[in-house]
Coordinates of C-alpha atoms in Angstrom, one line a residue:
Chain A
M1 CA 0.0 0.0 0.0
Q2 CA 1.3 3.5 -0.9
V3 CA 0.0 6.6 0.7
S4 CA 1.0 10.1 -0.5
V5 CA 1.6 12.8 2.0
I6 CA 1.3 16.2 0.5
G7 CA 1.6 19.7 1.8
S8 CA 4.0 22.5 2.6
G9 CA 4.8 25.0 5.4
A10 CA 7.5 24.6 8.1
E11 CA 4.8 25.0 10.8
H12 CA 3.3 21.7 9.7
E13 CA 6.5 19.6 9.8
A14 CA 5.9 18.0 13.3
R15 CA 2.5 16.7 12.3
A16 CA 3.8 15.5 8.9
E17 CA 6.6 13.6 10.6
E18 CA 4.1 11.9 12.8
V19 CA 1.9 11.0 9.8
G20 CA 4.9 9.5 8.1
R21 CA 5.9 7.5 11.2
L22 CA 2.4 6.1 11.7
L23 CA 2.0 5.2 8.0
A24 CA 5.3 3.3 8.1
E25 CA 4.3 1.5 11.3
R26 CA 1.2 0.3 9.6
G27 CA 3.2 -1.0 6.6
C28 CA 2.5 1.7 4.1
T29 CA 5.1 3.1 1.8
V30 CA 5.2 6.9 2.0
V31 CA 5.1 8.8 -1.3
T32 CA 5.9 12.5 -1.4
G33 CA 7.2 15.2 -3.8
G34 CA 10.7 14.5 -2.5
L35 CA 11.7 18.0 -1.5
G36 CA 11.6 19.9 1.8
E37 CA 9.3 20.9 4.7
V38 CA 6.3 18.6 4.9
M39 CA 7.7 16.3 2.2
A40 CA 11.0 15.9 4.1
A41 CA 9.2 15.6 7.5
A42 CA 6.9 12.8 6.3
A43 CA 9.8 10.8 4.8
R44 CA 11.9 11.4 8.0
G45 CA 9.0 10.1 10.1
A46 CA 8.7 7.0 8.0
K47 CA 12.5 6.3 8.1
S48 CA 12.6 6.7 11.9
V49 CA 10.7 3.4 12.2
G50 CA 12.4 1.6 9.2
G51 CA 9.7 2.5 6.6
T52 CA 10.1 2.9 2.9
T53 CA 9.9 6.3 1.1
I54 CA 9.5 7.4 -2.5
G55 CA 10.2 10.9 -3.7
I56 CA 8.7 12.1 -7.0
L57 CA 10.9 15.1 -7.9
P58 CA 10.0 18.0 -10.2
G59 CA 13.5 18.6 -11.6
E60 CA 16.1 16.8 -13.7
S61 CA 18.4 15.6 -10.9
S62 CA 18.1 13.2 -8.0
A63 CA 20.3 15.5 -6.0
A64 CA 17.3 17.5 -5.0
A65 CA 15.8 14.6 -3.0
N66 CA 15.8 15.1 0.8
E67 CA 18.0 12.7 2.7
W68 CA 15.1 10.4 3.8
I69 CA 14.1 9.4 0.3
D70 CA 14.9 5.8 -0.5
H71 CA 13.7 5.8 -4.1
Y72 CA 13.7 8.9 -6.3
V73 CA 11.7 9.5 -9.4
V74 CA 13.2 12.2 -11.5
T75 CA 10.3 13.5 -13.6
G76 CA 11.7 16.7 -15.0
I77 CA 8.1 18.0 -15.5
G78 CA 8.0 20.6 -12.7
H79 CA 4.7 21.3 -11.1
A80 CA 2.9 19.0 -13.5
R81 CA 4.5 16.2 -11.4
N82 CA 1.9 17.0 -8.7
F83 CA -0.5 14.8 -10.7
A84 CA 1.9 11.9 -10.3
V85 CA 2.3 12.6 -6.6
A86 CA -1.4 12.4 -6.1
A87 CA -2.0 9.5 -8.4
S88 CA 0.8 7.3 -6.9
G89 CA -0.9 7.2 -3.6
D90 CA -3.6 4.6 -3.0
A91 CA -4.8 7.3 -0.7
V92 CA -3.7 10.9 0.1
I93 CA -3.1 12.8 3.3
A94 CA -2.9 16.6 3.1
V95 CA -0.9 18.4 5.8
G96 CA -1.0 22.2 5.5
G97 CA 0.0 23.3 2.0
S98 CA -0.5 26.0 -0.5
W99 CA -1.5 26.1 -4.2
G100 CA 0.6 23.1 -5.2
T101 CA -1.1 21.1 -2.5
L102 CA -4.5 22.3 -3.7
A103 CA -3.7 21.0 -7.2
E104 CA -2.8 17.7 -5.7
I105 CA -6.0 17.5 -3.7
A106 CA -8.0 18.2 -6.8
F107 CA -6.2 15.6 -8.8
A108 CA -6.6 13.0 -6.1
K109 CA -10.4 13.6 -6.0
L110 CA -10.6 13.6 -9.8
L111 CA -9.0 10.1 -9.7
G112 CA -11.3 8.9 -6.9
R113 CA -8.4 8.4 -4.5
P114 CA -9.5 8.7 -0.8
V115 CA -8.3 12.1 0.5
V116 CA -8.2 13.4 4.1
I117 CA -7.2 16.9 5.2
L118 CA -5.4 17.1 8.5
E119 CA -6.5 20.3 10.2
P120 CA -5.5 23.1 9.8
G121 CA -5.5 22.9 6.0
W122 CA -7.4 23.8 2.9
E123 CA -11.0 24.8 3.5
L124 CA -13.0 22.9 0.9
E125 CA -16.4 21.5 1.1
G126 CA -17.0 17.8 0.8
F127 CA -13.7 16.6 2.3
E128 CA -13.0 14.4 5.2
R129 CA -11.2 16.5 7.8
V130 CA -9.4 15.2 10.9
A131 CA -7.7 16.7 13.9
T132 CA -4.7 14.4 14.5
P133 CA -2.1 12.4 12.6
E134 CA -3.6 9.2 14.2
D135 CA -7.0 10.0 12.8
A136 CA -5.6 10.8 9.4
V137 CA -3.8 7.5 9.1
E138 CA -6.8 5.6 10.5
H139 CA -9.1 7.3 8.1
V140 CA -7.1 6.4 4.9
L141 CA -6.5 2.9 6.0
T142 CA -10.2 2.4 6.6
A143 CA -11.0 3.8 3.2
L144 CA -8.6 1.4 1.5
Chain B
M1 CA -2.8 38.5 -25.1
Q2 CA -3.9 35.0 -24.3
V3 CA -6.7 34.3 -21.8
S4 CA -7.5 30.8 -20.7
V5 CA -11.1 29.9 -20.1
I6 CA -11.4 26.9 -17.9
G7 CA -14.4 24.9 -16.5
S8 CA -16.9 22.3 -17.2
G9 CA -20.6 21.5 -16.9
A10 CA -23.2 21.9 -19.6
E11 CA -25.2 24.3 -17.6
H12 CA -22.3 26.8 -17.8
E13 CA -22.0 26.8 -21.6
A14 CA -24.0 29.9 -22.3
R15 CA -21.9 32.0 -20.0
A16 CA -18.7 30.5 -21.3
E17 CA -19.7 31.3 -24.9
E18 CA -20.3 34.9 -23.9
V19 CA -16.9 35.0 -22.2
G20 CA -15.2 33.7 -25.3
R21 CA -17.0 36.2 -27.5
L22 CA -16.1 39.1 -25.3
L23 CA -12.5 38.1 -25.1
A24 CA -12.2 37.9 -28.8
E25 CA -13.9 41.2 -29.3
R26 CA -11.2 42.7 -27.0
G27 CA -8.5 41.1 -29.1
C28 CA -7.6 38.2 -26.8
T29 CA -6.7 34.8 -28.1
V30 CA -8.9 32.2 -26.2
V31 CA -7.0 29.2 -24.8
T32 CA -8.9 26.1 -23.5
G33 CA -8.4 22.4 -22.9
G34 CA -9.8 21.9 -26.4
L35 CA -12.6 19.4 -25.6
G36 CA -16.4 19.8 -24.9
E37 CA -18.9 21.8 -22.8
V38 CA -17.3 25.0 -21.4
M39 CA -14.2 24.5 -23.5
A40 CA -16.2 24.2 -26.7
A41 CA -18.5 27.0 -25.8
A42 CA -15.7 29.5 -25.1
A43 CA -14.1 28.6 -28.4
R44 CA -17.4 28.9 -30.2
G45 CA -18.0 32.3 -28.8
A46 CA -14.6 33.5 -29.8
K47 CA -15.0 32.2 -33.4
S48 CA -18.5 33.8 -33.7
V49 CA -16.8 37.2 -33.9
G50 CA -13.7 36.1 -35.8
G51 CA -11.4 35.5 -32.8
T52 CA -8.5 33.0 -32.5
T53 CA -8.6 29.8 -30.4
I54 CA -6.1 27.4 -29.1
G55 CA -6.9 23.9 -27.7
I56 CA -4.5 22.2 -25.4
L57 CA -5.5 18.5 -25.7
P58 CA -4.9 15.7 -23.2
G59 CA -4.7 12.9 -25.7
E60 CA -2.5 11.8 -28.5
S61 CA -4.7 12.9 -31.5
S62 CA -5.9 16.2 -32.8
A63 CA -9.2 14.6 -33.7
A64 CA -10.5 15.2 -30.1
A65 CA -10.4 19.0 -30.6
N66 CA -13.8 20.6 -30.8
E67 CA -14.7 22.2 -34.1
W68 CA -14.0 25.8 -33.0
I69 CA -10.3 25.2 -32.3
D70 CA -8.0 26.9 -34.7
H71 CA -4.7 25.6 -33.3
Y72 CA -4.4 22.3 -31.4
V73 CA -1.7 21.2 -29.1
V74 CA -1.5 17.5 -28.7
T75 CA 0.1 17.0 -25.3
G76 CA -0.5 13.3 -24.7
I77 CA -0.1 13.9 -21.0
G78 CA -3.7 13.6 -19.8
H79 CA -4.8 15.6 -16.8
A80 CA -1.3 16.9 -16.3
R81 CA -2.0 19.1 -19.3
N82 CA -4.1 21.2 -17.0
F83 CA -0.9 22.9 -15.8
A84 CA -0.3 24.0 -19.4
V85 CA -3.9 25.2 -19.8
A86 CA -3.5 27.4 -16.8
A87 CA 0.1 28.5 -17.6
S88 CA -0.6 29.4 -21.2
G89 CA -3.1 32.1 -20.3
D90 CA -1.8 35.5 -19.3
A91 CA -4.9 35.5 -17.2
V92 CA -7.5 32.8 -16.4
I93 CA -11.3 32.9 -16.2
A94 CA -13.0 30.0 -14.5
V95 CA -16.6 29.2 -15.5
G96 CA -18.2 26.4 -13.4
G97 CA -16.0 23.4 -13.3
S98 CA -15.1 20.4 -11.2
W99 CA -11.8 18.9 -9.9
G100 CA -9.9 19.4 -13.1
T101 CA -10.8 23.1 -13.0
L102 CA -9.8 23.3 -9.4
A103 CA -6.4 22.0 -10.3
E104 CA -6.1 24.6 -13.0
I105 CA -7.2 27.4 -10.6
A106 CA -4.5 26.2 -8.2
F107 CA -1.8 26.1 -10.8
A108 CA -2.8 29.6 -12.1
K109 CA -2.4 31.0 -8.6
L110 CA 0.8 29.2 -8.0
L111 CA 2.2 30.9 -11.2
G112 CA 0.8 34.3 -10.2
R113 CA -1.5 34.5 -13.1
P114 CA -4.6 36.8 -12.5
V115 CA -7.6 34.5 -12.0
V116 CA -11.3 35.4 -11.7
I117 CA -14.1 33.0 -10.9
L118 CA -17.4 33.7 -12.6
E119 CA -20.3 32.9 -10.3
P120 CA -21.5 30.2 -9.7
G121 CA -18.2 28.4 -9.3
W122 CA -15.6 27.1 -6.9
E123 CA -15.9 28.5 -3.4
L124 CA -12.4 29.5 -2.4
E125 CA -11.2 32.2 -0.2
G126 CA -9.0 35.0 -1.6
F127 CA -10.3 34.9 -5.1
E128 CA -11.9 37.6 -7.2
R129 CA -15.4 36.6 -8.0
V130 CA -17.7 38.2 -10.5
A131 CA -21.3 37.8 -11.6
T132 CA -21.3 38.4 -15.3
P133 CA -19.2 37.5 -18.4
E134 CA -18.6 41.2 -18.9
D135 CA -17.2 41.7 -15.5
A136 CA -15.0 38.6 -15.8
V137 CA -13.4 39.9 -19.0
E138 CA -13.1 43.4 -17.7
H139 CA -11.5 42.1 -14.6
V140 CA -8.7 40.1 -16.3
L141 CA -8.0 42.9 -18.9
T142 CA -7.6 45.4 -16.1
A143 CA -5.3 43.0 -14.3
L144 CA -3.1 42.5 -17.3
Chain C
M1 CA -2.6 21.7 -41.3
Q2 CA 0.1 21.9 -38.7
V3 CA 3.7 20.9 -39.4
S4 CA 6.3 20.7 -36.6
V5 CA 9.8 21.9 -37.5
I6 CA 12.3 20.4 -35.0
G7 CA 16.0 20.6 -34.7
S8 CA 18.9 22.7 -33.3
G9 CA 22.3 24.0 -34.3
A10 CA 23.0 27.5 -35.5
E11 CA 24.5 26.1 -38.7
H12 CA 21.1 24.9 -39.7
E13 CA 19.2 28.1 -39.3
A14 CA 19.2 29.2 -43.0
R15 CA 17.6 25.9 -44.1
A16 CA 15.1 26.0 -41.2
E17 CA 14.0 29.5 -42.1
E18 CA 13.5 28.3 -45.7
V19 CA 11.4 25.4 -44.5
G20 CA 9.3 27.7 -42.4
R21 CA 8.7 30.1 -45.2
L22 CA 7.8 27.3 -47.7
L23 CA 5.4 25.7 -45.2
A24 CA 3.6 29.0 -44.6
E25 CA 3.4 29.7 -48.3
R26 CA 1.6 26.3 -48.6
G27 CA -0.9 27.3 -45.9
C28 CA 0.6 25.2 -43.0
T29 CA 0.9 26.5 -39.5
V30 CA 4.4 26.1 -38.2
V31 CA 4.8 24.4 -34.8
T32 CA 8.1 24.5 -32.9
G33 CA 9.5 24.3 -29.4
G34 CA 9.4 28.1 -29.3
L35 CA 13.0 28.8 -28.4
G36 CA 16.1 29.7 -30.4
E37 CA 18.2 28.6 -33.4
V38 CA 16.3 26.2 -35.7
M39 CA 13.0 26.9 -33.7
A40 CA 13.4 30.6 -34.1
A41 CA 14.5 30.4 -37.7
A42 CA 11.6 28.3 -38.8
A43 CA 9.1 30.7 -37.1
R44 CA 10.9 33.7 -38.7
G45 CA 10.6 32.2 -42.1
A46 CA 6.9 31.5 -41.6
K47 CA 6.3 35.1 -40.4
S48 CA 8.3 36.6 -43.4
V49 CA 5.4 35.5 -45.6
G50 CA 2.5 36.2 -43.2
G51 CA 2.2 32.6 -41.8
T52 CA 1.1 31.5 -38.4
T53 CA 3.4 30.1 -35.7
I54 CA 3.0 28.1 -32.5
G55 CA 5.7 27.7 -29.8
I56 CA 5.4 24.9 -27.3
L57 CA 7.7 26.1 -24.5
P58 CA 9.4 24.0 -21.9
G59 CA 9.4 26.5 -19.1
E60 CA 6.8 28.4 -17.0
S61 CA 6.8 31.7 -18.7
S62 CA 5.9 33.0 -22.2
A63 CA 8.8 35.4 -22.1
A64 CA 11.1 32.6 -23.4
A65 CA 9.3 32.5 -26.7
N66 CA 11.2 33.9 -29.7
E67 CA 9.8 37.0 -31.3
W68 CA 8.3 35.2 -34.2
I69 CA 5.9 33.1 -32.1
D70 CA 2.2 34.1 -32.6
H71 CA 0.7 31.7 -30.0
Y72 CA 2.7 30.3 -27.1
V73 CA 1.9 27.2 -25.1
V74 CA 3.6 27.3 -21.7
T75 CA 3.9 23.7 -20.7
G76 CA 6.2 23.9 -17.7
I77 CA 7.3 20.2 -18.3
G78 CA 10.8 20.7 -19.6
H79 CA 12.1 18.3 -22.1
A80 CA 9.0 16.1 -21.8
R81 CA 7.4 18.8 -23.9
N82 CA 9.2 17.3 -26.8
F83 CA 6.4 14.7 -27.0
A84 CA 3.9 17.6 -27.5
V85 CA 6.1 19.2 -30.2
A86 CA 6.2 16.0 -32.2
A87 CA 2.5 15.1 -31.6
S88 CA 1.2 18.6 -32.5
G89 CA 2.4 18.4 -36.0
D90 CA 0.4 16.5 -38.6
A91 CA 3.8 15.9 -40.0
V92 CA 7.3 16.6 -38.8
I93 CA 10.4 18.0 -40.5
A94 CA 13.8 17.6 -38.7
V95 CA 16.5 20.1 -39.5
G96 CA 19.8 19.2 -37.8
G97 CA 19.4 18.6 -34.2
S98 CA 20.8 16.8 -31.2
W99 CA 19.4 14.5 -28.5
G100 CA 16.2 16.4 -27.9
T101 CA 15.5 16.3 -31.7
L102 CA 16.2 12.5 -31.7
A103 CA 13.6 12.1 -28.9
E104 CA 11.1 14.1 -31.0
I105 CA 11.8 12.0 -34.1
A106 CA 11.2 8.9 -32.1
F107 CA 7.9 10.2 -30.7
A108 CA 6.7 11.2 -34.1
K109 CA 7.4 7.7 -35.4
L110 CA 5.8 6.1 -32.4
L111 CA 2.6 8.1 -33.2
G112 CA 2.8 7.3 -36.9
R113 CA 3.3 10.9 -37.9
P114 CA 5.0 11.4 -41.3
V115 CA 8.6 12.4 -40.6
V116 CA 11.3 13.6 -43.0
I117 CA 14.9 14.4 -42.2
L118 CA 16.5 17.2 -44.0
E119 CA 20.2 16.4 -44.7
P120 CA 22.5 16.7 -42.9
G121 CA 20.7 15.3 -39.9
W122 CA 20.3 12.2 -37.7
E123 CA 21.5 9.0 -39.4
L124 CA 18.7 6.5 -38.8
E125 CA 17.5 3.6 -40.9
G126 CA 14.0 3.6 -42.3
F127 CA 13.6 7.4 -42.6
E128 CA 12.8 9.5 -45.6
R129 CA 15.7 11.8 -46.2
V130 CA 15.8 14.8 -48.4
A131 CA 18.4 17.3 -49.6
T132 CA 16.5 20.6 -49.8
P133 CA 13.9 22.6 -47.9
E134 CA 11.7 22.3 -51.0
D135 CA 11.9 18.6 -51.0
A136 CA 11.2 18.4 -47.3
V137 CA 8.0 20.5 -47.6
E138 CA 6.9 18.6 -50.7
H139 CA 7.5 15.3 -48.9
V140 CA 5.3 16.0 -45.9
L141 CA 2.5 17.6 -47.9
T142 CA 2.4 14.6 -50.1
A143 CA 2.3 12.3 -47.1
L144 CA -0.6 14.2 -45.5
Chain D
M1 CA 22.1 3.3 -7.0
Q2 CA 19.2 3.1 -9.5
V3 CA 19.6 1.7 -13.0
S4 CA 16.9 2.0 -15.6
V5 CA 16.3 -0.9 -17.9
I6 CA 14.5 0.1 -21.1
G7 CA 13.4 -1.7 -24.1
S8 CA 10.7 -3.9 -25.7
G9 CA 10.2 -7.0 -27.7
A10 CA 9.4 -10.5 -26.4
E11 CA 12.5 -11.9 -28.0
H12 CA 14.6 -9.8 -25.6
E13 CA 13.0 -10.9 -22.4
A14 CA 15.6 -13.6 -21.4
R15 CA 18.5 -11.1 -21.6
A16 CA 16.5 -8.4 -19.8
E17 CA 15.7 -10.8 -17.0
E18 CA 19.4 -11.6 -16.7
V19 CA 20.2 -7.8 -16.7
G20 CA 17.7 -7.3 -13.9
R21 CA 19.1 -10.2 -11.9
L22 CA 22.7 -9.0 -12.2
L23 CA 21.8 -5.4 -11.3
A24 CA 20.0 -6.6 -8.1
E25 CA 22.9 -8.8 -7.2
R26 CA 25.2 -5.8 -7.4
G27 CA 22.8 -3.8 -5.1
C28 CA 21.2 -1.6 -7.7
T29 CA 17.5 -0.8 -7.7
V30 CA 15.9 -1.6 -11.1
V31 CA 13.8 1.1 -12.6
T32 CA 11.5 0.4 -15.6
G33 CA 8.4 1.6 -17.3
G34 CA 6.4 -0.9 -15.2
L35 CA 4.6 -2.7 -18.0
G36 CA 5.3 -5.9 -20.0
E37 CA 8.0 -7.7 -22.0
V38 CA 11.4 -6.3 -21.3
M39 CA 10.1 -4.2 -18.4
A40 CA 8.5 -7.2 -16.7
A41 CA 11.5 -9.4 -17.4
A42 CA 14.0 -7.0 -15.9
A43 CA 11.8 -6.6 -12.8
R44 CA 11.3 -10.4 -12.6
G45 CA 15.0 -10.9 -12.7
A46 CA 15.6 -8.4 -9.9
K47 CA 13.0 -10.0 -7.7
S48 CA 14.4 -13.5 -8.3
V49 CA 17.3 -12.5 -6.1
G50 CA 15.5 -10.3 -3.7
G51 CA 16.2 -7.0 -5.4
T52 CA 14.0 -3.8 -5.4
T53 CA 12.0 -2.6 -8.4
I54 CA 10.3 0.6 -9.4
G55 CA 7.7 0.9 -12.2
I56 CA 7.1 4.3 -13.7
L57 CA 3.7 3.8 -15.3
P58 CA 2.1 5.8 -18.2
G59 CA -1.5 5.5 -17.1
E60 CA -3.7 6.6 -14.3
S61 CA -3.9 3.3 -12.3
S62 CA -1.4 1.2 -10.5
A63 CA -3.2 -1.9 -11.8
A64 CA -1.2 -1.8 -15.0
A65 CA 2.0 -2.6 -13.1
N66 CA 3.5 -6.0 -13.7
E67 CA 3.6 -8.3 -10.7
W68 CA 7.3 -7.9 -10.0
I69 CA 7.0 -4.1 -9.4
D70 CA 7.6 -3.2 -5.7
H71 CA 6.9 0.5 -6.0
Y72 CA 4.7 2.1 -8.6
V73 CA 4.7 5.6 -9.8
V74 CA 1.4 6.5 -11.6
T75 CA 2.3 9.4 -13.8
G76 CA -0.8 9.7 -16.1
I77 CA 1.4 11.3 -18.7
G78 CA 1.6 8.5 -21.3
H79 CA 4.7 8.3 -23.5
A80 CA 6.0 11.6 -22.0
R81 CA 6.8 9.4 -18.9
N82 CA 9.7 8.0 -21.0
F83 CA 11.6 11.1 -19.9
A84 CA 11.1 10.1 -16.3
V85 CA 12.1 6.5 -16.9
A86 CA 15.4 7.6 -18.5
A87 CA 16.0 10.4 -15.9
S88 CA 15.3 8.2 -12.8
G89 CA 18.2 5.9 -13.6
D90 CA 21.7 6.9 -12.6
A91 CA 22.6 4.9 -15.6
V92 CA 20.5 3.3 -18.4
I93 CA 20.7 -0.1 -20.1
A94 CA 18.8 -0.6 -23.4
V95 CA 17.7 -4.1 -24.3
G96 CA 16.1 -4.3 -27.7
G97 CA 13.3 -1.7 -28.1
S98 CA 11.4 0.3 -30.6
W99 CA 10.6 4.1 -30.9
G100 CA 9.7 4.6 -27.2
T101 CA 13.1 3.1 -26.3
L102 CA 14.8 5.4 -28.8
A103 CA 13.2 8.4 -27.1
E104 CA 14.5 7.1 -23.7
I105 CA 18.0 6.6 -25.1
A106 CA 17.9 10.2 -26.5
F107 CA 16.7 11.7 -23.2
A108 CA 19.3 9.7 -21.2
K109 CA 22.1 11.1 -23.4
L110 CA 20.6 14.6 -23.2
L111 CA 20.8 14.4 -19.4
G112 CA 24.3 13.0 -19.5
R113 CA 23.4 9.7 -18.0
P114 CA 25.7 6.7 -18.9
V115 CA 23.9 4.6 -21.5
V116 CA 24.8 1.2 -22.8
I117 CA 23.1 -0.7 -25.6
L118 CA 23.0 -4.5 -25.3
E119 CA 23.2 -6.0 -28.7
P120 CA 21.1 -6.5 -30.7
G121 CA 19.6 -3.0 -30.3
W122 CA 19.4 0.5 -31.8
E123 CA 22.1 1.2 -34.3
L124 CA 23.3 4.7 -33.3
E125 CA 26.8 6.2 -33.5
G126 CA 28.6 7.2 -30.4
F127 CA 27.1 4.7 -28.1
E128 CA 28.7 2.0 -26.0
R129 CA 27.6 -1.4 -27.2
V130 CA 28.0 -4.7 -25.4
A131 CA 27.3 -8.3 -26.2
T132 CA 26.2 -9.8 -22.9
P133 CA 24.1 -8.9 -19.8
E134 CA 27.3 -9.2 -17.7
D135 CA 29.1 -6.7 -19.8
A136 CA 26.1 -4.3 -19.7
V137 CA 26.0 -4.3 -16.0
E138 CA 29.7 -4.1 -15.6
H139 CA 29.8 -1.2 -18.0
V140 CA 27.2 1.0 -16.2
L141 CA 28.7 0.2 -12.8
T142 CA 32.1 1.3 -13.9
A143 CA 30.6 4.5 -15.4
L144 CA 28.9 5.4 -12.1

């Protein structure tokens, strides 16, 4: 099972790390965009308990991957790789985030992937919203 | 000047056609995703007054372009082409729309393109919202 | 009818300009990658006789388009946009070129688009090769 | 270290399987396009000795991945994902293959990735060519 953790914002790193750790403990591979902040924190959390991480990078070099990425995918397609980040998760957890995250949320819904927004996050109608990393992970595992 | 008209939903076609017509009258090239409903209506409106239209298609064949497309771009990259639809407009007007439109709105904001949402449409904070096609076109032309 | 002119190399510009001019005289829209050298020359040739040009850009801004581009498509997907350049031509003419051009030739063949290589150019078996811009344009128009 | 194995053609499967096995024995993660024939054979070879495999898929569903793929990337961008397949290898080994493979070879060279063609394969000047799976693996590991 692969779960994508999407988002941005340094203030959300602690919760993203917890999400990554909990996913790995439940046997899920953690997929992210491979760069910093929320992406790095989620991967760090997964690695802290021996999990597996995939980073889907926007640029043309693997050197941009954060140090907690096990397997890098070098897409070279910039922000359009957000589609692949959303699509490569059997489910998606959003932690904070800005416009790029909103695009990923939209793509995940378009594809019918289960999506949960960890508060605080994007205010959108029709989404499951949860208050804690535990609830986020429980929610997507139940949906899968 | 190129303006992207994004959206979906048969119930929004009349307003999309009006947006396309007004943009063409003001000398703007109309960019869309090249397929049906709002995309076709905007292009039809532009052509009704002799305007120019570009369709950025998701598939591998130009045959999918609606009949009001002057110039087709065959991307072959599916929904990821939504980035190109947003990015190829110097400004973006959203008319109705579902998840794919939300992704385009997000990408337009990420890139700093002026975006206006023609009511009714996505409920998102921090966006300019207008009630009529005239206001939508006036808004983006003022922003450019 | 849209014909993509692909290639690179300053030494091939004169021939690319001639190809662009001849295509426009025959009523074809000229599609290129929108940047310099062969891409700029082909567009310049088309504009010299009042033709129409489309530039499918790799980056996130239309500012990179050469001055002879009428309609820009801002893909933001880097070299992966080479697929779109090949696919957006009903036929493809290669003028010089390096690795990016080879990828475009390969994609054009994969899609079954008629492709002609203007000598000197990539040495590949099974391709139509011609010696002059006139022959290149004649070849693709006959194939379409 | 990640090595991409590219190619197609049922007649090349035995050699691709051997390449995958040898790469895994040398500690390399095997990256492929995730589908059948050469892609499946290379992944099968890697898994036969406990290696790790990544499949970079063209479509919108992970269901298309062959059964030897450990980690799937669902790009949704069709043939344009060939760029990502080439770019995600620190080196690239081509086994047989048709136009899609040629595009990947071109992109790998464009990016400066070491590339080796296992005979029989594309006839292109300026490429390292080897006769056996052992030589192919040795060649790319020496280059890295």
